[in-house]
Amino acid sequence: ASANIGVVGLAVMGSNLARNLASREGNTVAIFNRSYEKTRTLLDEHPEAEFVPASTYEEFAASLSKPRTAIIMVKAGRPTDAVIDSLIEVFEPGDIIVDGGNAYFPDTIRREKAVRETGINFVGAGISGGEEGALRGPSIMPGGSDESWVTLGPILKSIAAVAEGEPCVTHVGHDGAGHFVKMVHNGIEYADMQLIAEAYDLIRRATGKTPAEIAEIFAEWNRGELESYLIEITAEVLRQVDAETGKPLVDIILDQAGAKGTGAWTVQTALSLGVPVSGIAEATFARSLSSHPEQRAVAAHLPGPDATGVVDDPDAFIEDVRLALYASKIVAYSQGFDEIRAGAAEYDWNIDLGAISKIWRGGCIIRAQFLNRIADAYAETPDLPVLMSAPYFAEAFTRSQEAWRRVVTAAANAGIPAPAFSSSLSYYDGIRADRLPAALVQGQRDFFGAHTYKRIDKEGTFHTLWSGDRTEIEAVDTH
Ligand code: 6PG
């Protein structure tokens, strides 16, 4: 037994993670893939890395020192279950199986429980940063037991990205907590991407600027408070010219966005938890809307204004869009952290929200300067009920809310869809409202279903005899 860590599944993410592990002082990496060909390729292409290859699970287990620790990097779902079953056969109590894929957190909870019965530790770990991150330093969100963290912590710290001197990994919480947090990370990723896409679309259609010109605007924004990986790569994508046609590549790419499911999971989970993640939901739905060409074709003749070049002062509009993007982004992150807080309460996870914001500062897809502001907010008030209410963000809204309203108004007037911008603004106005029309909804519910209501001026639960003499009676609370 000579390896301290193993990787199972050597597709791009697994290979890159294995190379990352092997490149760090103190690690010797056992590698295994279902077909030996991929193992062979990795060995041939990277002679610099000291791998211990295995061609069977038995060999793989024998090459690992105890407690054996293996990271699974295979497709979520059945392939993951199959590998877990095989590892259980050859591992012993105290060993650690880590699932580094994008697993659905209820699956992780189920697997952790089942594997724990064998005495083996199971850790669901979210890993963000794409292929490049896996190789050079991802942001890692492990769940699982405290016992497994003792062994796993130093190994994961050795490969994680570093932000402000700190490794981008923390023990998120027990069982499925890591995959839950990774899921919400992806939901925020969806919202952030959609907001950026809306900003681009608004600027392009309302000012007539070219993708190359807008690339420069994003590059400029990336030097200010919007500084982030997603803004940076947006400029790169917009700058790209298609070799075949000589046109901007963004005009050649089919405008139907794909999705592998993590955004939808975030929204589904939020619905069950009763957490309004409207920005994430709009971003997820915007991808769905784009991906129905048959519907878009039959709706294309519906009337609307001509959106081209509708603004008088392009520079002022672009600055408004920047501010609206920043404000909407605060809402998206606030909603995402709200979901993590609610998930932690529901599943009994002790999640440090400030620590989450810190491990997202580097390595992951949503890495941004902005995460420091979130970390500051939670450092000041760890149990902050609404992230965006923190003083720094309140000040940002003071600066941006008028611009945000102008942008949403301009979008509506010009007929440019801005679902994430406008729903974020509605959320903002809803959460800060003194009174909401929810009172009327309660009245309606009581009218047709005797669902009862509470009063602002006294304790108790009430019902109006709507079909009788319309007097009010005390009632049993039926929500
Ligand atoms: C990451 C990414 C990664 C994956 C996305 C893509 O954090 O590194 O989130 O996990 O690339 O899940 O998701 P969609 O295909 O659904 O856009």
XYZ file of C-alpha atoms and ligand atoms in Angstrom:
496
model
C 0.000 0.000 0.000
C 1.715 3.138 -1.200
C -1.005 5.602 -2.184
C -2.738 7.925 0.288
C -5.574 8.804 -2.094
C -7.286 7.158 -5.038
C -9.395 8.361 -7.942
C -12.016 6.202 -9.648
C -13.260 7.397 -13.043
C -10.723 8.936 -15.366
C -12.769 11.033 -17.763
C -11.606 14.665 -18.012
C -12.679 15.777 -14.515
C -11.297 12.631 -12.853
C -8.011 12.731 -14.783
C -7.494 16.374 -14.002
C -8.278 15.876 -10.327
C -5.869 12.925 -10.198
C -3.145 15.051 -11.835
C -3.844 17.883 -9.410
C -3.563 15.484 -6.450
C -0.355 13.940 -7.795
C 1.235 17.352 -8.257
C 0.957 18.223 -4.548
C 3.627 17.396 -2.000
C 2.803 14.331 0.067
C 0.230 12.725 -2.221
C 0.589 9.455 -4.066
C -2.439 8.756 -6.194
C -3.952 5.374 -7.011
C -5.984 5.461 -10.215
C -8.694 3.194 -11.536
C -11.055 3.265 -14.464
C -13.609 0.662 -15.536
C -11.834 0.204 -18.849
C -8.051 0.164 -18.477
C -7.589 2.167 -21.683
C -8.254 5.493 -19.954
C -5.806 4.563 -17.188
C -3.186 3.698 -19.836
C -3.764 7.037 -21.611
C -3.392 9.032 -18.407
C -0.130 7.206 -17.577
C 1.229 7.708 -21.103
C 0.310 11.366 -21.354
C 1.531 12.299 -17.901
C 4.741 10.465 -17.088
C 5.628 13.315 -14.704
C 2.851 12.253 -12.313
C 3.522 9.396 -9.915
C 0.389 7.315 -10.301
C -0.247 3.869 -8.933
C -2.439 2.274 -11.588
C -4.851 -0.522 -10.793
C -6.737 -2.755 -13.181
C -9.156 -4.253 -10.651
C -10.932 -2.915 -7.585
C -8.957 -5.415 -5.468
C -5.676 -4.045 -6.749
C -6.932 -0.504 -6.239
C -7.829 -1.226 -2.598
C -4.505 -2.989 -2.012
C -2.580 0.021 -3.290
C -4.182 2.401 -0.765
C -2.865 2.992 2.747
C -5.428 2.965 5.594
C -7.828 4.508 6.084
C -8.295 4.018 2.353
C -9.613 7.150 0.714
C -11.031 7.216 -2.796
C -12.697 9.962 -4.799
C -15.291 8.816 -7.325
C -15.497 10.961 -10.456
C -18.121 9.256 -12.588
C -21.551 10.262 -13.913
C -24.185 11.043 -11.297
C -26.910 8.446 -10.777
C -26.503 4.730 -11.476
C -22.821 4.777 -12.489
C -22.050 6.328 -9.091
C -24.074 3.660 -7.272
C -22.282 0.929 -9.216
C -18.842 2.217 -8.223
C -19.897 2.612 -4.588
C -21.087 -1.012 -4.540
C -17.778 -2.217 -5.967
C -15.727 -0.172 -3.494
C -17.737 -1.439 -0.526
C -16.721 -4.963 -1.542
C -13.008 -4.212 -1.254
C -12.898 -1.482 1.433
C -13.046 -1.928 5.223
C -14.702 -0.094 8.113
C -13.069 3.296 8.653
C -12.217 3.739 4.960
C -13.613 6.721 3.063
C -15.521 6.857 -0.201
C -15.929 10.340 -1.668
C -18.395 11.140 -4.447
C -17.004 14.181 -6.264
C -19.728 14.324 -8.925
C -22.742 16.607 -9.176
C -25.000 14.242 -7.209
C -28.529 15.184 -6.204
C -28.261 15.716 -2.428
C -31.138 13.348 -1.453
C -29.151 10.607 -3.232
C -26.132 11.551 -1.154
C -28.171 11.392 2.052
C -29.440 7.946 1.035
C -25.972 6.686 0.062
C -24.330 8.032 3.195
C -26.844 6.181 5.334
C -26.447 2.919 3.415
C -22.656 3.036 3.301
C -22.405 3.981 6.990
C -24.032 0.650 7.862
C -20.942 -1.115 6.520
C -18.732 1.010 8.786
C -17.271 2.800 5.784
C -17.503 6.596 5.592
C -19.261 8.170 2.651
C -18.655 11.789 1.720
C -20.580 13.681 -0.942
C -18.315 16.492 -2.088
C -19.321 19.226 -4.487
C -16.419 20.204 -6.720
C -16.660 23.371 -8.765
C -14.391 24.960 -11.325
C -14.844 22.867 -14.415
C -11.933 21.033 -16.029
C -9.452 23.806 -15.402
C -10.461 24.033 -11.752
C -10.095 20.296 -11.235
C -6.551 20.540 -12.568
C -5.328 23.762 -10.983
C -7.486 24.136 -7.895
C -11.242 23.829 -7.529
C -13.568 25.022 -4.801
C -14.589 21.957 -2.820
C -17.730 21.473 -0.726
C -17.504 18.204 1.214
C -20.228 16.833 3.464
C -19.982 13.586 5.424
C -18.830 12.680 8.913
C -16.381 14.516 11.144
C -14.284 11.355 11.231
C -13.774 11.364 7.466
C -12.911 15.067 7.476
C -9.886 14.352 9.677
C -8.285 12.310 6.885
C -9.863 14.045 3.936
C -9.419 17.649 5.051
C -5.632 17.867 4.522
C -5.855 16.058 1.161
C -8.590 18.366 -0.134
C -6.796 21.421 1.221
C -3.732 20.362 -0.766
C -5.602 20.568 -4.090
C -8.150 23.333 -3.548
C -7.882 26.817 -4.978
C -6.484 29.430 -2.612
C -8.265 32.739 -2.053
C -6.708 35.427 0.131
C -4.340 32.831 1.541
C -7.090 30.377 2.528
C -7.848 27.064 0.772
C -11.292 27.029 -0.853
C -12.596 24.028 1.037
C -14.443 23.608 4.300
C -16.356 20.780 5.950
C -19.804 22.028 4.964
C -21.888 19.756 7.195
C -22.944 16.140 7.576
C -24.213 13.688 4.920
C -25.701 15.566 1.953
C -24.736 19.099 3.048
C -21.842 19.359 0.592
C -23.882 18.389 -2.437
C -26.736 20.604 -1.260
C -24.419 23.608 -1.156
C -22.921 22.687 -4.551
C -26.452 22.486 -5.948
C -27.221 26.009 -4.725
C -23.849 27.165 -6.069
C -25.012 25.988 -9.476
C -28.390 27.679 -9.056
C -26.598 30.953 -8.344
C -24.367 30.216 -11.333
C -27.487 29.957 -13.521
C -28.826 33.278 -12.175
C -25.499 35.056 -12.585
C -25.126 33.802 -16.170
C -28.678 34.788 -17.094
C -28.258 38.278 -15.586
C -25.081 38.791 -17.587
C -26.831 37.524 -20.716
C -29.728 39.930 -20.139
C -27.298 42.817 -19.632
C -25.629 41.960 -22.949
C -28.968 41.662 -24.754
C -30.285 44.946 -23.351
C -27.146 46.835 -24.322
C -26.989 45.266 -27.743
C -30.620 45.761 -28.685
C -31.189 49.113 -27.018
C -27.935 50.808 -28.116
C -27.023 48.860 -31.250
C -23.477 48.156 -30.032
C -21.643 45.169 -31.534
C -20.585 42.081 -29.552
C -16.949 43.221 -29.822
C -17.860 46.619 -28.375
C -19.867 44.988 -25.612
C -16.899 42.713 -24.883
C -14.924 45.872 -24.058
C -17.719 47.048 -21.749
C -17.617 43.751 -19.839
C -13.816 43.878 -19.698
C -14.169 47.340 -18.186
C -16.811 46.160 -15.699
C -14.450 43.387 -14.696
C -12.126 46.012 -13.245
C -14.820 47.258 -10.831
C -17.259 45.861 -8.275
C -18.598 43.319 -10.796
C -15.174 41.681 -11.065
C -15.799 37.956 -11.493
C -14.861 34.909 -13.523
C -18.215 34.906 -15.332
C -17.879 38.559 -16.415
C -14.318 37.848 -17.541
C -15.249 34.867 -19.723
C -18.272 36.754 -21.089
C -15.907 39.320 -22.589
C -13.886 36.478 -24.121
C -16.939 34.819 -25.620
C -18.251 38.100 -27.059
C -14.869 38.875 -28.597
C -14.689 35.543 -30.406
C -15.107 35.663 -34.193
C -16.349 32.608 -36.078
C -13.566 31.366 -38.365
C -15.955 30.124 -41.011
C -18.260 33.114 -41.442
C -16.206 35.958 -39.986
C -19.201 36.893 -37.839
C -19.259 37.196 -34.046
C -19.426 33.623 -32.753
C -22.290 34.587 -30.406
C -24.399 35.216 -33.549
C -23.626 31.780 -34.938
C -24.274 29.745 -31.788
C -27.822 28.347 -31.694
C -29.773 30.329 -29.101
C -31.103 27.355 -27.125
C -29.492 26.954 -23.703
C -28.843 23.497 -22.317
C -29.012 22.404 -18.695
C -27.944 19.277 -16.897
C -30.358 19.604 -14.010
C -28.671 21.289 -11.063
C -30.538 24.577 -11.626
C -33.853 22.748 -11.719
C -32.937 20.852 -8.527
C -32.171 24.148 -6.801
C -35.584 25.506 -7.743
C -37.470 22.300 -6.916
C -35.775 22.122 -3.529
C -36.492 25.792 -2.881
C -40.167 25.239 -3.663
C -40.348 22.426 -1.111
C -38.516 24.526 1.456
C -40.732 27.535 0.727
C -37.789 29.751 -0.179
C -38.381 32.256 -2.986
C -35.352 31.885 -5.249
C -37.091 33.802 -8.018
C -33.885 34.935 -9.766
C -32.601 31.361 -9.992
C -36.021 30.137 -11.107
C -36.266 32.774 -13.850
C -32.781 31.867 -15.049
C -33.704 28.196 -15.190
C -36.988 28.930 -16.966
C -35.241 31.274 -19.409
C -33.129 28.303 -20.539
C -36.311 26.235 -20.933
C -38.042 28.988 -22.902
C -35.078 29.262 -25.252
C -35.056 25.523 -25.886
C -38.543 25.262 -27.398
C -38.045 26.330 -31.023
C -41.469 25.019 -32.034
C -43.168 27.315 -29.516
C -40.953 30.262 -30.393
C -41.741 29.795 -34.095
C -45.517 29.943 -33.640
C -45.293 32.880 -31.213
C -42.899 34.923 -33.354
C -45.642 36.993 -35.001
C -47.116 38.269 -31.707
C -47.022 42.075 -31.549
C -44.375 44.080 -29.710
C -42.331 47.275 -30.022
C -39.218 47.643 -32.153
C -36.339 47.478 -29.732
C -33.481 48.716 -31.868
C -31.602 51.780 -30.712
C -34.263 52.986 -28.312
C -32.008 54.849 -25.874
C -30.940 58.470 -26.350
C -27.869 58.353 -24.151
C -26.105 54.986 -24.610
C -23.387 55.673 -22.020
C -25.916 56.542 -19.333
C -27.951 53.459 -20.211
C -24.896 51.197 -20.052
C -24.059 52.544 -16.594
C -27.664 51.917 -15.562
C -27.396 48.333 -16.799
C -24.192 47.874 -14.811
C -25.902 49.044 -11.643
C -29.010 46.953 -12.361
C -26.798 43.915 -12.888
C -25.062 44.492 -9.588
C -28.342 44.945 -7.704
C -29.903 41.853 -9.302
C -26.779 39.869 -8.527
C -27.061 40.772 -4.843
C -30.638 39.477 -4.914
C -29.629 36.190 -6.582
C -26.898 35.502 -4.017
C -29.138 36.556 -1.162
C -31.803 34.125 -2.333
C -29.243 31.347 -2.737
C -27.877 31.834 0.777
C -31.447 31.920 2.032
C -31.963 28.479 0.522
C -28.807 27.160 2.187
C -30.009 28.519 5.533
C -33.408 26.887 5.076
C -31.845 23.604 3.924
C -29.544 23.555 6.927
C -32.514 24.018 9.257
C -34.557 21.355 7.486
C -31.832 18.714 7.344
C -30.136 19.579 10.601
C -26.841 20.676 9.110
C -24.625 23.100 10.902
C -23.600 25.250 7.928
C -21.438 28.317 8.414
C -22.687 30.685 5.701
C -19.650 32.935 6.039
C -17.360 29.947 5.438
C -19.351 29.058 2.310
C -18.936 32.557 0.906
C -15.194 32.289 1.559
C -14.686 28.976 -0.229
C -16.533 30.408 -3.244
C -14.020 33.253 -3.565
C -11.665 31.074 -5.585
C -11.731 28.056 -7.874
C -15.438 27.882 -8.590
C -17.475 29.199 -11.497
C -19.107 31.982 -9.447
C -15.823 33.190 -7.931
C -15.883 36.950 -7.540
C -14.660 39.879 -5.493
C -18.235 40.253 -4.376
C -18.000 37.106 -2.208
C -15.774 39.077 0.160
C -18.675 41.426 0.818
C -20.874 38.437 1.664
C -18.176 37.084 3.961
C -18.039 40.504 5.684
C -21.816 40.539 6.113
C -21.852 37.134 7.815
C -18.777 37.965 9.892
C -20.715 40.888 11.303
C -24.052 39.053 11.738
C -23.681 35.256 11.410
C -27.435 34.610 11.588
C -28.458 37.411 9.235
C -31.996 36.461 8.081
C -31.733 38.216 4.694
C -28.237 38.667 3.302
C -29.128 41.658 1.136
C -30.264 43.618 4.192
C -26.638 43.956 5.375
C -25.341 47.561 5.478
C -22.960 47.193 2.534
C -25.713 45.873 0.285
C -28.228 48.431 1.530
C -25.755 51.091 0.432
C -25.378 49.369 -2.954
C -29.154 49.447 -3.419
C -29.192 53.135 -2.510
C -26.779 53.696 -5.370
C -28.436 51.359 -7.829
C -32.163 51.080 -7.304
C -33.185 54.008 -9.479
C -31.014 52.780 -12.350
C -32.430 49.269 -11.843
C -35.982 50.616 -12.217
C -35.024 52.576 -15.339
C -33.525 49.468 -16.906
C -36.532 47.264 -16.136
C -38.832 50.011 -17.461
C -36.749 50.394 -20.605
C -36.760 46.620 -21.133
C -40.550 46.478 -20.823
C -41.040 49.485 -23.109
C -38.668 48.143 -25.740
C -40.007 44.600 -25.582
C -36.651 43.113 -24.549
C -37.102 40.173 -22.189
C -35.309 40.688 -18.877
C -36.884 38.052 -16.615
C -34.058 37.856 -14.097
C -33.606 41.641 -13.853
C -37.305 42.288 -13.390
C -38.072 39.413 -11.045
C -35.125 40.414 -8.863
C -36.509 43.938 -8.656
C -39.945 42.584 -7.736
C -38.393 40.444 -5.028
C -36.550 43.492 -3.725
C -39.737 45.536 -3.596
C -41.631 42.626 -2.068
C -39.203 41.827 0.719
C -38.881 45.478 1.756
C -42.639 46.223 1.549
C -44.455 47.450 4.611
C -47.687 45.687 3.640
C -48.171 43.007 0.994
C -51.358 42.005 -0.832
C -50.925 38.630 0.865
C -53.633 40.004 3.163
C -56.061 39.924 0.243
C -54.966 36.406 -0.696
C -55.734 35.331 2.866
C -59.185 36.943 2.536
C -59.802 35.098 -0.718
C -58.687 31.792 0.803
C -60.981 32.334 3.737
C -63.861 33.198 1.381
C -63.803 30.080 -0.764
C -62.312 27.542 1.586
C -62.703 28.814 5.159
C -58.919 28.649 5.382
C -58.966 31.291 8.179
C -56.711 34.290 8.754
C -54.917 36.089 11.547
C -55.450 39.738 12.494
C -52.851 42.431 12.945
C -54.477 43.699 16.140
C -55.087 40.609 18.264
C -54.030 37.006 18.820
C -56.059 34.121 17.471
C -57.344 32.672 14.224
C -60.476 33.981 12.524
C -63.014 33.213 9.844
C -65.635 35.450 8.319
C -69.006 33.837 7.660
C -68.892 34.859 3.996
C -71.983 32.939 2.927
C -73.863 33.861 6.102
C -74.203 37.235 7.768
C -70.500 38.018 7.284
C -69.706 38.341 10.936
C -66.311 37.178 12.124
C -65.884 34.162 14.365
C -62.868 32.681 16.137
C -61.791 29.591 14.289
C -59.411 26.687 14.442
C -56.146 27.472 12.617
C -56.093 25.616 9.303
C -53.378 27.757 7.656
C -19.011 23.959 -11.772
C -20.112 23.835 -12.783
C -20.205 22.413 -13.267
C -20.989 22.222 -14.538
C -22.335 22.845 -14.508
C -22.938 22.974 -15.884
O -19.327 24.412 -10.688
O -17.877 23.641 -12.093
O -21.301 24.194 -12.179
O -20.649 21.638 -12.209
O -20.262 22.707 -15.601
O -23.130 22.042 -13.709
O -24.295 22.925 -15.715
P -25.334 22.999 -16.871
O -24.887 22.056 -17.937
O -26.600 22.605 -16.220
O -25.303 24.407 -17.344
